[in-house]
Tab-separated table of C-alpha atoms in Angstrom:
chain	number	residue	atom	x	y	z
A	1	MET	CA	-51.168	57.278	4.427
A	2	ILE	CA	-50.881	60.927	3.845
A	3	GLN	CA	-54.239	61.625	5.724
A	4	ASN	CA	-53.011	59.522	8.482
A	5	LEU	CA	-49.535	61.573	8.453
A	6	LEU	CA	-51.365	64.892	8.746
A	7	SER	CA	-53.963	64.069	11.453
A	8	MET	CA	-51.287	61.519	13.759
A	9	ASN	CA	-54.393	60.203	15.130
A	10	GLY	CA	-55.829	63.438	16.191
A	11	TYR	CA	-52.626	64.810	17.778
A	12	GLY	CA	-51.562	66.461	14.014
A	13	LEU	CA	-52.163	70.324	15.055
A	14	PHE	CA	-49.962	69.898	18.255
A	15	VAL	CA	-47.166	67.478	16.285
A	16	TRP	CA	-46.924	69.761	13.312
A	17	SER	CA	-47.115	72.814	15.199
A	18	SER	CA	-44.193	71.898	17.190
A	19	PHE	CA	-42.120	71.009	14.455
A	20	LEU	CA	-43.059	73.876	12.294
A	21	ILE	CA	-42.276	76.590	15.287
A	22	THR	CA	-39.076	74.825	15.723
A	23	PHE	CA	-37.780	75.043	12.277
A	24	LEU	CA	-39.281	78.584	11.605
A	25	ALA	CA	-37.202	79.904	14.662
A	26	CYS	CA	-33.947	78.134	13.633
A	27	ALA	CA	-34.962	79.443	10.064
A	28	PHE	CA	-35.158	83.285	11.066
A	29	VAL	CA	-32.243	82.801	13.274
A	30	TYR	CA	-29.949	81.323	10.358
A	31	TYR	CA	-30.989	84.094	8.373
A	32	LYS	CA	-30.461	87.091	10.569
A	33	THR	CA	-27.002	85.451	11.796
A	34	HIS	CA	-26.021	85.058	8.456
A	35	LYS	CA	-27.059	88.508	7.062
A	36	THR	CA	-25.375	90.167	10.416
A	37	LEU	CA	-22.086	88.506	9.303
A	38	LYS	CA	-22.186	89.307	5.804
A	39	LYS	CA	-23.087	92.835	6.700
A	40	TYR	CA	-19.743	92.977	9.013
A	41	GLU	CA	-17.702	91.284	6.264
A	42	ARG	CA	-18.883	93.844	3.456
A	43	GLU	CA	-18.335	96.894	6.203
A	44	PHE	CA	-14.921	95.356	7.137
A	45	ALA	CA	-13.715	94.574	3.712
A	46	LYS	CA	-14.984	98.382	2.529
A	47	GLU	CA	-12.909	99.948	5.357
A	48	ILE	CA	-9.582	97.871	4.184
A	49	ASN	CA	-10.348	98.980	0.552
A	50	GLU	CA	-10.513	102.627	1.633
A	51	LEU	CA	-7.012	102.522	3.543
A	52	SER	CA	-3.920	103.817	1.439
A	53	ILE	CA	-2.209	101.190	-0.348
A	54	GLU	CA	0.684	100.884	2.044
A	55	GLN	CA	-1.467	100.823	4.908
A	56	LYS	CA	-3.688	97.927	3.120
A	57	LYS	CA	-0.527	96.006	2.490
A	58	ILE	CA	0.163	96.302	6.047
A	59	VAL	CA	-3.264	95.206	7.196
A	60	ILE	CA	-3.234	92.160	4.595
A	61	GLU	CA	0.294	91.079	5.694
A	62	ASN	CA	-0.254	91.253	9.555
A	63	SER	CA	-3.946	89.738	9.600
A	64	LYS	CA	-4.894	86.806	8.438
A	65	VAL	CA	-8.682	87.936	9.129
A	66	ALA	CA	-8.525	90.867	7.021
A	67	SER	CA	-7.022	88.770	3.805
A	68	GLN	CA	-9.520	85.985	4.353
A	69	VAL	CA	-12.475	88.453	4.401
A	70	LEU	CA	-10.724	90.412	1.648
A	71	SER	CA	-10.831	87.357	-0.361
A	72	SER	CA	-14.203	85.845	0.188
A	73	TYR	CA	-15.324	89.756	-0.369
A	74	SER	CA	-14.094	89.947	-3.536
A	75	LYS	CA	-15.179	86.335	-4.531
A	76	THR	CA	-18.909	87.347	-3.781
A	77	VAL	CA	-18.518	90.764	-5.516
B	1	MET	CA	0.099	76.097	20.769
B	2	PHE	CA	-1.023	80.194	21.580
B	3	LYS	CA	-0.218	80.762	17.587
B	4	LEU	CA	-2.429	77.745	16.691
B	5	LEU	CA	-5.121	79.668	19.047
B	6	SER	CA	-4.703	82.996	17.565
B	7	LEU	CA	-7.770	84.602	15.982
B	8	GLY	CA	-6.692	84.754	12.456
B	9	ASN	CA	-6.460	80.771	12.534
B	10	ILE	CA	-9.418	80.405	14.535
B	11	PHE	CA	-11.126	82.259	11.492
B	12	TYR	CA	-9.694	80.239	9.147
B	13	TRP	CA	-10.821	76.802	10.893
B	14	ILE	CA	-14.241	78.442	11.208
B	15	GLU	CA	-14.504	78.689	7.390
B	16	LYS	CA	-13.492	75.162	6.989
B	17	LEU	CA	-16.064	73.756	9.444
B	18	THR	CA	-18.853	75.626	8.435
B	19	LYS	CA	-18.442	74.583	5.018
B	20	PHE	CA	-18.269	70.813	6.376
B	21	ILE	CA	-21.210	71.418	8.442
B	22	ASN	CA	-23.095	72.779	5.759
B	23	SER	CA	-22.360	69.917	3.403
B	24	ILE	CA	-24.150	67.300	5.821
B	25	PHE	CA	-26.584	69.262	7.439
B	26	PHE	CA	-29.772	68.881	4.866
B	27	VAL	CA	-29.126	64.974	4.572
B	28	LEU	CA	-29.039	64.209	8.056
B	29	LEU	CA	-32.178	66.614	8.830
B	30	LEU	CA	-33.970	64.867	6.298
B	31	VAL	CA	-33.201	61.381	8.072
B	32	ALA	CA	-33.905	62.564	11.359
B	33	LEU	CA	-37.113	64.262	10.395
B	34	SER	CA	-37.978	60.974	8.559
B	35	PHE	CA	-37.602	58.702	11.364
B	36	ALA	CA	-38.721	61.340	13.922
B	37	LEU	CA	-41.883	61.797	11.850
B	38	ILE	CA	-42.802	58.531	10.065
B	39	LEU	CA	-40.815	55.859	10.907
B	40	SER	CA	-40.590	55.956	14.635
B	41	PRO	CA	-43.578	54.084	16.571
B	42	PRO	CA	-46.458	56.202	18.360
B	43	ASP	CA	-46.353	56.009	22.202
B	44	TYR	CA	-48.614	53.055	23.650
B	45	LEU	CA	-50.015	55.549	26.453
B	46	GLN	CA	-49.235	59.328	24.581
B	47	GLY	CA	-50.216	58.335	20.863
B	48	ASP	CA	-48.721	60.294	18.122
B	49	SER	CA	-48.035	63.391	20.382
B	50	VAL	CA	-45.134	61.808	21.774
B	51	ARG	CA	-43.308	62.970	18.511
B	52	ILE	CA	-43.228	66.333	20.065
B	53	MET	CA	-40.558	64.995	22.185
B	54	TYR	CA	-37.848	64.934	19.188
B	55	VAL	CA	-37.760	68.608	19.102
B	56	HIS	CA	-38.893	69.149	22.623
B	57	VAL	CA	-36.237	67.199	24.525
B	58	PRO	CA	-33.111	68.275	22.265
B	59	SER	CA	-34.216	72.170	22.436
B	60	ALA	CA	-34.482	71.936	26.263
B	61	TRP	CA	-30.747	69.700	26.710
B	62	ILE	CA	-29.440	72.718	24.422
B	63	GLY	CA	-30.737	75.242	26.419
B	64	LEU	CA	-29.548	73.850	29.612
B	65	ALA	CA	-26.021	73.053	28.379
B	66	SER	CA	-25.220	76.384	26.668
B	67	PHE	CA	-26.151	78.152	30.074
B	68	THR	CA	-24.087	75.663	31.859
B	69	SER	CA	-20.966	76.098	29.394
B	70	ILE	CA	-21.525	79.977	29.681
B	71	ALA	CA	-21.277	79.696	33.396
B	72	PHE	CA	-18.044	77.615	33.594
B	73	LEU	CA	-16.400	79.957	30.757
B	74	SER	CA	-17.604	82.833	32.792
B	75	ILE	CA	-16.097	81.507	36.200
B	76	VAL	CA	-12.753	80.772	33.555
B	77	ASN	CA	-12.863	84.343	32.541
B	78	PHE	CA	-12.765	85.897	35.873
B	79	VAL	CA	-10.102	83.827	37.080
B	80	PHE	CA	-7.831	83.876	34.094
B	81	LYS	CA	-9.434	86.829	31.920
B	82	ILE	CA	-8.962	85.330	28.622
B	83	LYS	CA	-10.367	87.423	25.935
B	84	ASN	CA	-11.557	84.953	23.881
B	85	ILE	CA	-14.156	83.479	26.476
B	86	LYS	CA	-16.182	86.726	26.181
B	87	LEU	CA	-16.801	86.136	22.478
B	88	ILE	CA	-17.644	82.423	22.878
B	89	THR	CA	-20.295	83.097	25.819
B	90	LYS	CA	-21.804	85.863	23.923
B	91	SER	CA	-21.916	83.522	20.750
B	92	ILE	CA	-23.540	81.192	22.568
B	93	ALA	CA	-26.183	82.858	24.774
B	94	PRO	CA	-28.747	83.991	21.551
B	95	ILE	CA	-28.481	80.069	20.815
B	96	GLY	CA	-29.297	79.014	24.169
B	97	LEU	CA	-32.211	81.075	24.342
B	98	MET	CA	-33.670	80.117	21.359
B	99	PHE	CA	-33.755	76.685	22.460
B	100	THR	CA	-34.751	77.249	25.942
B	101	CYS	CA	-37.930	79.117	24.460
B	102	LEU	CA	-38.279	76.512	22.077
B	103	ALA	CA	-38.615	74.052	25.028
B	104	ILE	CA	-40.979	76.091	26.571
B	105	VAL	CA	-43.307	76.267	23.670
B	106	THR	CA	-42.890	72.832	22.685
B	107	GLY	CA	-43.489	71.774	26.016
B	108	SER	CA	-46.740	73.671	26.113
B	109	LEU	CA	-48.062	71.831	22.808
B	110	TRP	CA	-47.156	68.769	24.355
B	111	GLY	CA	-48.944	69.791	27.857
B	112	GLN	CA	-52.115	70.501	26.333
B	113	PRO	CA	-53.010	67.047	24.794
B	114	THR	CA	-51.207	65.096	27.629
B	115	TRP	CA	-52.196	67.048	30.376
B	116	GLY	CA	-55.235	69.237	29.436
B	117	THR	CA	-53.511	72.521	29.886
B	118	TRP	CA	-50.768	74.599	28.160
B	119	TRP	CA	-49.231	76.189	31.113
B	120	ALA	CA	-48.997	74.910	34.643
B	121	TRP	CA	-46.885	76.647	37.222
B	122	ASP	CA	-45.013	73.487	37.914
B	123	ALA	CA	-41.641	73.227	39.145
B	124	ARG	CA	-39.865	71.903	36.115
B	125	ILE	CA	-41.777	74.714	33.645
B	126	THR	CA	-41.260	77.580	35.780
B	127	SER	CA	-37.305	76.746	36.495
B	128	MET	CA	-37.124	76.720	32.394
B	129	LEU	CA	-38.749	80.105	32.814
B	130	ILE	CA	-36.353	81.395	35.042
B	131	LEU	CA	-33.810	80.100	32.621
B	132	ALA	CA	-34.704	82.184	29.915
B	133	VAL	CA	-34.703	85.245	32.158
B	134	PHE	CA	-31.029	84.567	33.027
B	135	TYR	CA	-30.564	84.329	28.998
B	136	ILE	CA	-32.236	87.580	28.605
B	137	GLY	CA	-30.495	89.271	31.348
B	138	PHE	CA	-27.212	87.811	29.845
B	139	ILE	CA	-27.882	89.160	26.339
B	140	SER	CA	-29.347	92.669	27.487
B	141	VAL	CA	-26.102	93.496	29.544
B	142	HIS	CA	-23.961	92.965	26.322
B	143	LYS	CA	-26.714	95.276	24.432
B	144	PHE	CA	-27.358	97.845	26.733
B	145	ILE	CA	-23.887	98.528	28.453
B	146	SER	CA	-21.609	99.926	26.273
B	147	GLU	CA	-18.424	99.960	28.729
B	148	GLU	CA	-17.264	96.437	27.565
B	149	GLU	CA	-15.329	95.651	30.813
B	150	ARG	CA	-18.356	96.471	32.864
B	151	ALA	CA	-20.903	94.367	30.803
B	152	ASN	CA	-18.410	91.560	30.742
B	153	ARG	CA	-18.390	91.694	34.656
B	154	ILE	CA	-21.967	92.071	35.051
B	155	SER	CA	-22.637	89.278	32.755
B	156	SER	CA	-20.304	86.836	34.222
B	157	ILE	CA	-22.150	87.331	37.425
B	158	ILE	CA	-25.354	86.616	35.969
B	159	ALA	CA	-24.229	83.540	34.432
B	160	ILE	CA	-22.817	82.367	37.549
B	161	ILE	CA	-25.711	83.304	39.655
B	162	GLY	CA	-27.875	81.252	37.049
B	163	LEU	CA	-25.846	78.238	37.497
B	164	ILE	CA	-27.661	77.498	40.801
B	165	ASN	CA	-30.783	77.113	38.396
B	166	VAL	CA	-29.472	74.479	36.325
B	167	PRO	CA	-29.298	71.562	38.802
B	168	ILE	CA	-33.143	72.801	39.975
B	169	ILE	CA	-34.365	72.466	36.789
B	170	LYS	CA	-32.784	68.886	36.785
B	171	TYR	CA	-33.683	67.650	39.668
B	172	SER	CA	-37.200	69.673	40.285
B	173	VAL	CA	-39.129	66.305	38.720
B	174	GLU	CA	-37.479	64.231	41.696
B	175	TRP	CA	-37.376	67.167	44.475
B	176	TRP	CA	-41.126	68.160	43.932
B	177	ASN	CA	-44.463	66.677	42.695
B	178	THR	CA	-44.559	67.937	39.369
B	179	LEU	CA	-47.136	67.382	36.056
B	180	HIS	CA	-43.331	66.999	34.523
B	181	GLN	CA	-42.872	63.378	34.018
B	182	PRO	CA	-39.105	62.382	35.458
B	183	ALA	CA	-36.412	61.903	33.198
B	184	SER	CA	-36.229	58.858	30.868
B	185	ILE	CA	-32.798	58.999	29.612
B	186	LYS	CA	-30.231	58.464	32.338
B	187	LEU	CA	-26.495	59.481	32.023
B	188	ILE	CA	-25.896	56.683	34.756
B	189	GLY	CA	-28.125	54.029	35.090
B	190	SER	CA	-30.547	52.567	32.550
B	191	SER	CA	-32.790	54.458	30.603
B	192	THR	CA	-36.373	53.582	30.310
B	193	ILE	CA	-37.045	54.807	26.736
B	194	HIS	CA	-37.433	51.891	24.129
B	195	SER	CA	-34.521	52.317	21.322
B	196	SER	CA	-36.698	52.721	18.561
B	197	MET	CA	-37.523	55.991	20.468
B	198	LEU	CA	-34.189	56.797	21.570
B	199	MET	CA	-32.360	56.342	18.058
B	200	PRO	CA	-34.426	59.300	16.740
B	201	LEU	CA	-34.110	61.181	19.639
B	202	MET	CA	-30.575	60.983	19.634
B	203	LEU	CA	-30.455	61.743	15.697
B	204	MET	CA	-32.468	64.899	16.221
B	205	PHE	CA	-30.063	65.807	18.779
B	206	PHE	CA	-27.189	65.799	16.755
B	207	VAL	CA	-28.767	67.817	13.766
B	208	LEU	CA	-29.729	70.293	16.396
B	209	LEU	CA	-26.451	70.226	17.743
B	210	LEU	CA	-24.919	70.488	14.147
B	211	TYR	CA	-27.085	73.521	13.836
B	212	CYS	CA	-26.269	75.157	17.076
B	213	ALA	CA	-22.545	74.816	15.692
B	214	LEU	CA	-23.120	76.246	12.404
B	215	ILE	CA	-24.976	79.217	14.235
B	216	PHE	CA	-22.349	79.636	16.839
B	217	LEU	CA	-19.369	79.576	14.230
B	218	MET	CA	-21.263	82.224	12.191
B	219	LYS	CA	-21.823	84.604	15.305
B	220	TYR	CA	-18.226	84.007	16.561
B	221	LYS	CA	-16.626	85.039	13.245
B	222	THR	CA	-18.781	88.151	13.468
B	223	GLU	CA	-17.167	89.053	17.045
B	224	ILE	CA	-13.782	88.360	15.428
B	225	ILE	CA	-14.487	90.755	12.306
B	226	LYS	CA	-16.264	93.297	15.015
B	227	ILE	CA	-12.622	93.236	17.086
B	228	LYS	CA	-10.571	93.776	13.772
B	229	LYS	CA	-12.768	96.652	12.401
B	230	LYS	CA	-12.202	98.434	15.952
B	231	ASN	CA	-8.331	97.337	15.663
B	232	LEU	CA	-8.470	98.948	11.824
B	233	LYS	CA	-9.817	102.298	12.879
B	234	ARG	CA	-6.707	102.512	15.363
B	235	LEU	CA	-4.631	102.777	12.339
């Protein structure tokens, strides 16, 4: 049965290559996108942490994005 | 309404949606792959090579749909100048390019056993290649033009011009004599594909759509953070 699944009556090379290429491309794009997102989150959180206490308070109070990024960043750290 | 559409709220919902998609994605992927590779029957004419359809067709659909949405959103942006739209189009473009390229590559892998050739300058295949070129143009403009307003204007023009290519791709198999087969699935009228193949096809399409949503949400989130980072520097 496994032999049949792999050979696909002679079309195995074409079928498996198509699926493999699709999923390798998808996995690569996912990895790259996730890595870029985490990089920007880290940099953004770092920049907020470098602000003075007063400025930091203003940013967190006025920006939902900043407070969410900070909380998710502190969880990962 | 406008408060709901603020970047802060959008950011919050992106988090929720991403978690939800992550929780169901792998189960659905396994089910879809089982149907596509094992449970669906081989075609009476093409044999098991028909299974390539389960990645080729959804990829082509996503490539086309992404470009169409980018073009229409660009028109809306031209008229109403909504800042959010450029973030959306910028996030969709790389996904569309990837799936257009996948449609071309998997189509080539399907072409070899079916037509006996990897490539033909056939109307459908060539117009898909032109679509990839439009995507590359759109993405390159954002990458290489630093002045944001100019980049947006040029990329919108590219998307709107590229929209002409979309009906050409769709109807190329009817307007010209092509190696590529005519559409088996029609929005209007009855489809000529059996339900035992239609179901896995739709399942794979749904799974790949979920994947697109996941990538889009991550890219959109990155774009929001980039804007917030710029705003922070102004402090």
